[in-house]
mmCIF file of C-alpha atoms in Angstrom:
data_model
loop_
_atom_site.group_PDB
_atom_site.id
_atom_site.type_symbol
_atom_site.label_atom_id
_atom_site.label_comp_id
_atom_site.label_asym_id
_atom_site.label_seq_id
_atom_site.Cartn_x
_atom_site.Cartn_y
_atom_site.Cartn_z
ATOM 1 C CA MET A 1 -0.146 0.410 0.156
ATOM 2 C CA VAL A 2 0.904 3.333 -0.676
ATOM 3 C CA LEU A 3 -0.100 6.757 -0.013
ATOM 4 C CA LYS A 4 0.918 9.868 -1.615
ATOM 5 C CA ALA A 5 0.350 13.043 0.467
ATOM 6 C CA LYS A 6 -2.809 14.276 0.338
ATOM 7 C CA PRO A 7 -4.171 16.962 -2.761
ATOM 8 C CA ARG A 8 -5.511 19.812 -2.947
ATOM 9 C CA HIS A 9 -7.804 19.704 -5.562
ATOM 10 C CA GLY A 10 -8.785 16.059 -7.063
ATOM 11 C CA LEU A 11 -10.645 13.204 -6.378
ATOM 12 C CA ILE A 12 -9.119 11.571 -4.112
ATOM 13 C CA THR A 13 -9.096 7.979 -4.557
ATOM 14 C CA PHE A 14 -8.280 4.398 -2.844
ATOM 15 C CA LEU A 15 -7.993 1.781 -5.100
ATOM 16 C CA VAL A 16 -8.114 -2.177 -4.002
ATOM 17 C CA GLU A 17 -6.731 -3.901 -7.262
ATOM 18 C CA ASP A 18 -4.338 -7.034 -7.868
ATOM 19 C CA ASN A 19 -3.458 -7.065 -10.629
ATOM 20 C CA LYS A 20 -0.263 -5.145 -11.150
ATOM 21 C CA THR A 21 -1.233 -4.465 -15.087
ATOM 22 C CA ILE A 22 -4.510 -3.217 -14.062
ATOM 23 C CA ARG A 23 -3.288 -0.642 -12.035
ATOM 24 C CA ASP A 24 -0.510 0.920 -14.297
ATOM 25 C CA ASN A 25 -3.080 1.381 -16.437
ATOM 26 C CA LEU A 26 -6.215 2.599 -14.508
ATOM 27 C CA VAL A 27 -3.651 5.205 -12.522
ATOM 28 C CA PRO A 28 -3.129 7.165 -15.044
ATOM 29 C CA ALA A 29 -6.244 6.953 -16.709
ATOM 30 C CA LEU A 30 -7.533 8.676 -13.079
ATOM 31 C CA GLU A 31 -5.269 10.680 -13.627
ATOM 32 C CA ASP A 32 -5.531 12.697 -16.921
ATOM 33 C CA LEU A 33 -9.279 12.226 -17.697
ATOM 34 C CA VAL A 34 -11.356 12.391 -14.023
ATOM 35 C CA ASN A 35 -8.100 14.713 -12.633
ATOM 36 C CA GLY A 36 -8.019 11.499 -10.059
ATOM 37 C CA HIS A 37 -5.297 11.383 -7.122
ATOM 38 C CA VAL A 38 -4.542 8.059 -6.691
ATOM 39 C CA VAL A 39 -3.485 8.293 -2.634
ATOM 40 C CA GLY A 40 -2.705 4.257 -2.645
ATOM 41 C CA PHE A 41 -4.020 0.598 -2.948
ATOM 42 C CA ALA A 42 -4.855 -2.334 -1.817
ATOM 43 C CA GLU A 43 -4.051 -5.842 -2.798
ATOM 44 C CA THR A 44 -6.079 -8.243 -0.408
ATOM 45 C CA GLU A 45 -9.490 -7.583 1.447
ATOM 46 C CA SER A 46 -8.233 -7.374 4.571
ATOM 47 C CA ASP A 47 -4.505 -4.871 3.220
ATOM 48 C CA ALA A 48 -8.302 -3.307 2.360
ATOM 49 C CA LEU A 49 -10.601 -2.922 5.021
ATOM 50 C CA ALA A 50 -6.601 -1.947 7.460
ATOM 51 C CA TRP A 51 -5.932 1.020 5.663
ATOM 52 C CA ILE A 52 -10.250 1.946 5.195
ATOM 53 C CA ALA A 53 -10.497 1.776 8.763
ATOM 54 C CA ALA A 54 -6.301 3.801 9.701
ATOM 55 C CA HIS A 55 -7.742 6.188 6.812
ATOM 56 C CA PRO A 56 -11.288 7.105 6.968
ATOM 57 C CA ASP A 57 -11.177 10.724 5.543
ATOM 58 C CA ASP A 58 -8.234 10.088 3.634
ATOM 59 C CA TRP A 59 -10.493 9.676 0.485
ATOM 60 C CA GLN A 60 -13.249 10.391 -1.443
ATOM 61 C CA LEU A 61 -13.410 6.996 -4.070
ATOM 62 C CA LEU A 62 -12.724 3.470 -3.478
ATOM 63 C CA ILE A 63 -12.189 1.006 -6.829
ATOM 64 C CA VAL A 64 -12.814 -2.172 -5.440
ATOM 65 C CA ASP A 65 -12.364 -5.176 -7.879
ATOM 66 C CA LEU A 66 -14.366 -8.289 -6.559
ATOM 67 C CA PHE A 67 -11.678 -10.834 -6.535
ATOM 68 C CA LEU A 68 -8.052 -10.178 -4.696
ATOM 69 C CA LYS A 69 -5.490 -12.361 -3.567
ATOM 70 C CA GLU A 70 -6.942 -12.699 -0.813
ATOM 71 C CA GLY A 71 -10.503 -12.262 0.157
ATOM 72 C CA SER A 72 -12.956 -10.657 -2.604
ATOM 73 C CA GLY A 73 -13.957 -7.061 -3.489
ATOM 74 C CA LEU A 74 -17.388 -7.907 -1.278
ATOM 75 C CA GLY A 75 -16.191 -8.006 2.217
ATOM 76 C CA VAL A 76 -14.437 -4.401 1.286
ATOM 77 C CA LEU A 77 -17.853 -4.039 -0.011
ATOM 78 C CA ALA A 78 -19.186 -4.816 3.320
ATOM 79 C CA GLY A 79 -16.045 -3.426 5.284
ATOM 80 C CA CYS A 80 -17.501 0.183 3.715
ATOM 81 C CA LYS A 81 -20.508 0.426 5.483
ATOM 82 C CA THR A 82 -19.692 2.537 7.808
ATOM 83 C CA ARG A 83 -18.690 5.367 4.625
ATOM 84 C CA LYS A 84 -18.831 9.106 5.067
ATOM 85 C CA PRO A 85 -21.948 10.564 2.966
ATOM 86 C CA GLY A 86 -19.645 12.670 0.162
ATOM 87 C CA GLN A 87 -17.565 8.920 -0.145
ATOM 88 C CA ARG A 88 -18.272 6.790 -3.450
ATOM 89 C CA VAL A 89 -17.655 3.200 -3.457
ATOM 90 C CA VAL A 90 -17.192 1.952 -7.126
ATOM 91 C CA VAL A 91 -17.245 -2.032 -8.657
ATOM 92 C CA LEU A 92 -14.750 -2.460 -11.311
ATOM 93 C CA SER A 93 -14.659 -6.003 -12.536
ATOM 94 C CA ASN A 94 -14.746 -8.568 -15.278
ATOM 95 C CA TYR A 95 -17.297 -10.581 -13.187
ATOM 96 C CA VAL A 96 -20.310 -8.061 -13.568
ATOM 97 C CA THR A 97 -23.850 -10.967 -13.824
ATOM 98 C CA ALA A 98 -27.102 -9.716 -12.249
ATOM 99 C CA ASP A 99 -26.517 -11.550 -9.715
ATOM 100 C CA ILE A 100 -23.794 -9.423 -9.063
ATOM 101 C CA ARG A 101 -25.225 -6.155 -8.938
ATOM 102 C CA ALA A 102 -27.128 -6.791 -6.958
ATOM 103 C CA ARG A 103 -25.505 -8.022 -4.201
ATOM 104 C CA CYS A 104 -22.853 -5.788 -4.843
ATOM 105 C CA GLY A 105 -25.515 -2.858 -4.615
ATOM 106 C CA ALA A 106 -27.205 -4.852 -1.481
ATOM 107 C CA LEU A 107 -23.692 -4.345 0.279
ATOM 108 C CA GLY A 108 -23.756 -0.439 -0.809
ATOM 109 C CA ALA A 109 -22.005 -0.013 -3.949
ATOM 110 C CA ASP A 110 -22.176 3.015 -5.280
ATOM 111 C CA ALA A 111 -22.530 2.093 -8.785
ATOM 112 C CA VAL A 112 -21.444 -1.257 -10.606
ATOM 113 C CA PHE A 113 -18.815 -1.827 -13.675
ATOM 114 C CA ASP A 114 -17.312 -3.861 -16.412
ATOM 115 C CA LYS A 115 -14.095 -3.534 -16.837
ATOM 116 C CA SER A 116 -14.118 -4.631 -20.434
ATOM 117 C CA ARG A 117 -18.148 -2.908 -21.225
ATOM 118 C CA ASP A 118 -18.064 0.402 -19.098
ATOM 119 C CA LEU A 119 -14.957 2.209 -19.286
ATOM 120 C CA ASP A 120 -16.484 4.857 -20.988
ATOM 121 C CA ALA A 121 -19.348 4.769 -18.197
ATOM 122 C CA PHE A 122 -16.595 3.880 -15.661
ATOM 123 C CA ILE A 123 -14.999 7.697 -16.190
ATOM 124 C CA GLU A 124 -18.070 9.384 -16.786
ATOM 125 C CA TYR A 125 -19.606 8.659 -13.418
ATOM 126 C CA CYS A 126 -16.091 9.086 -11.504
ATOM 127 C CA ASN A 127 -15.925 13.341 -13.453
ATOM 128 C CA THR A 128 -20.086 13.233 -12.086
ATOM 129 C CA ASP A 129 -20.465 15.241 -8.443
ATOM 130 C CA ARG A 130 -23.212 13.835 -7.088
ATOM 131 C CA PRO A 131 -24.192 11.005 -9.316
ATOM 132 C CA SER A 132 -27.146 8.753 -8.322
ATOM 133 C CA GLY A 133 -28.395 5.068 -8.166
ATOM 134 C CA LEU A 134 -26.411 2.440 -9.676
ATOM 135 C CA ALA A 135 -25.186 2.028 -12.859
ATOM 136 C CA PRO A 136 -25.137 1.253 -15.412
ATOM 137 C CA LEU A 137 -28.469 -1.679 -14.104
#
């Protein structure tokens, strides 16, 4: 996990993703396309939950993959129930089905996107100050 200095502006983002190639591509895309500032990442459920507990005020957007080196993104979602109103949690996964969307929504995800089909919608969502509901359902 990495924690960079807190930016003065930009979308403060923490990434829960175990695939280095995806992280290496997603971080610059977030910085360029949504004025995102990725403050760190976790590759496991336990590391993600530990970071969230230690830094409850240090993020605005949490991007979660479902399949991790240890545990799952569903466990990370369950651990975000007490987040602040301005904090958003988004699932970005290769495994998105109607059942997964429903489970993620029940666990408090603000949006669910498929990595291979929904990247434009994901970027649009990240650029929206007050998105409404799960997208796309």
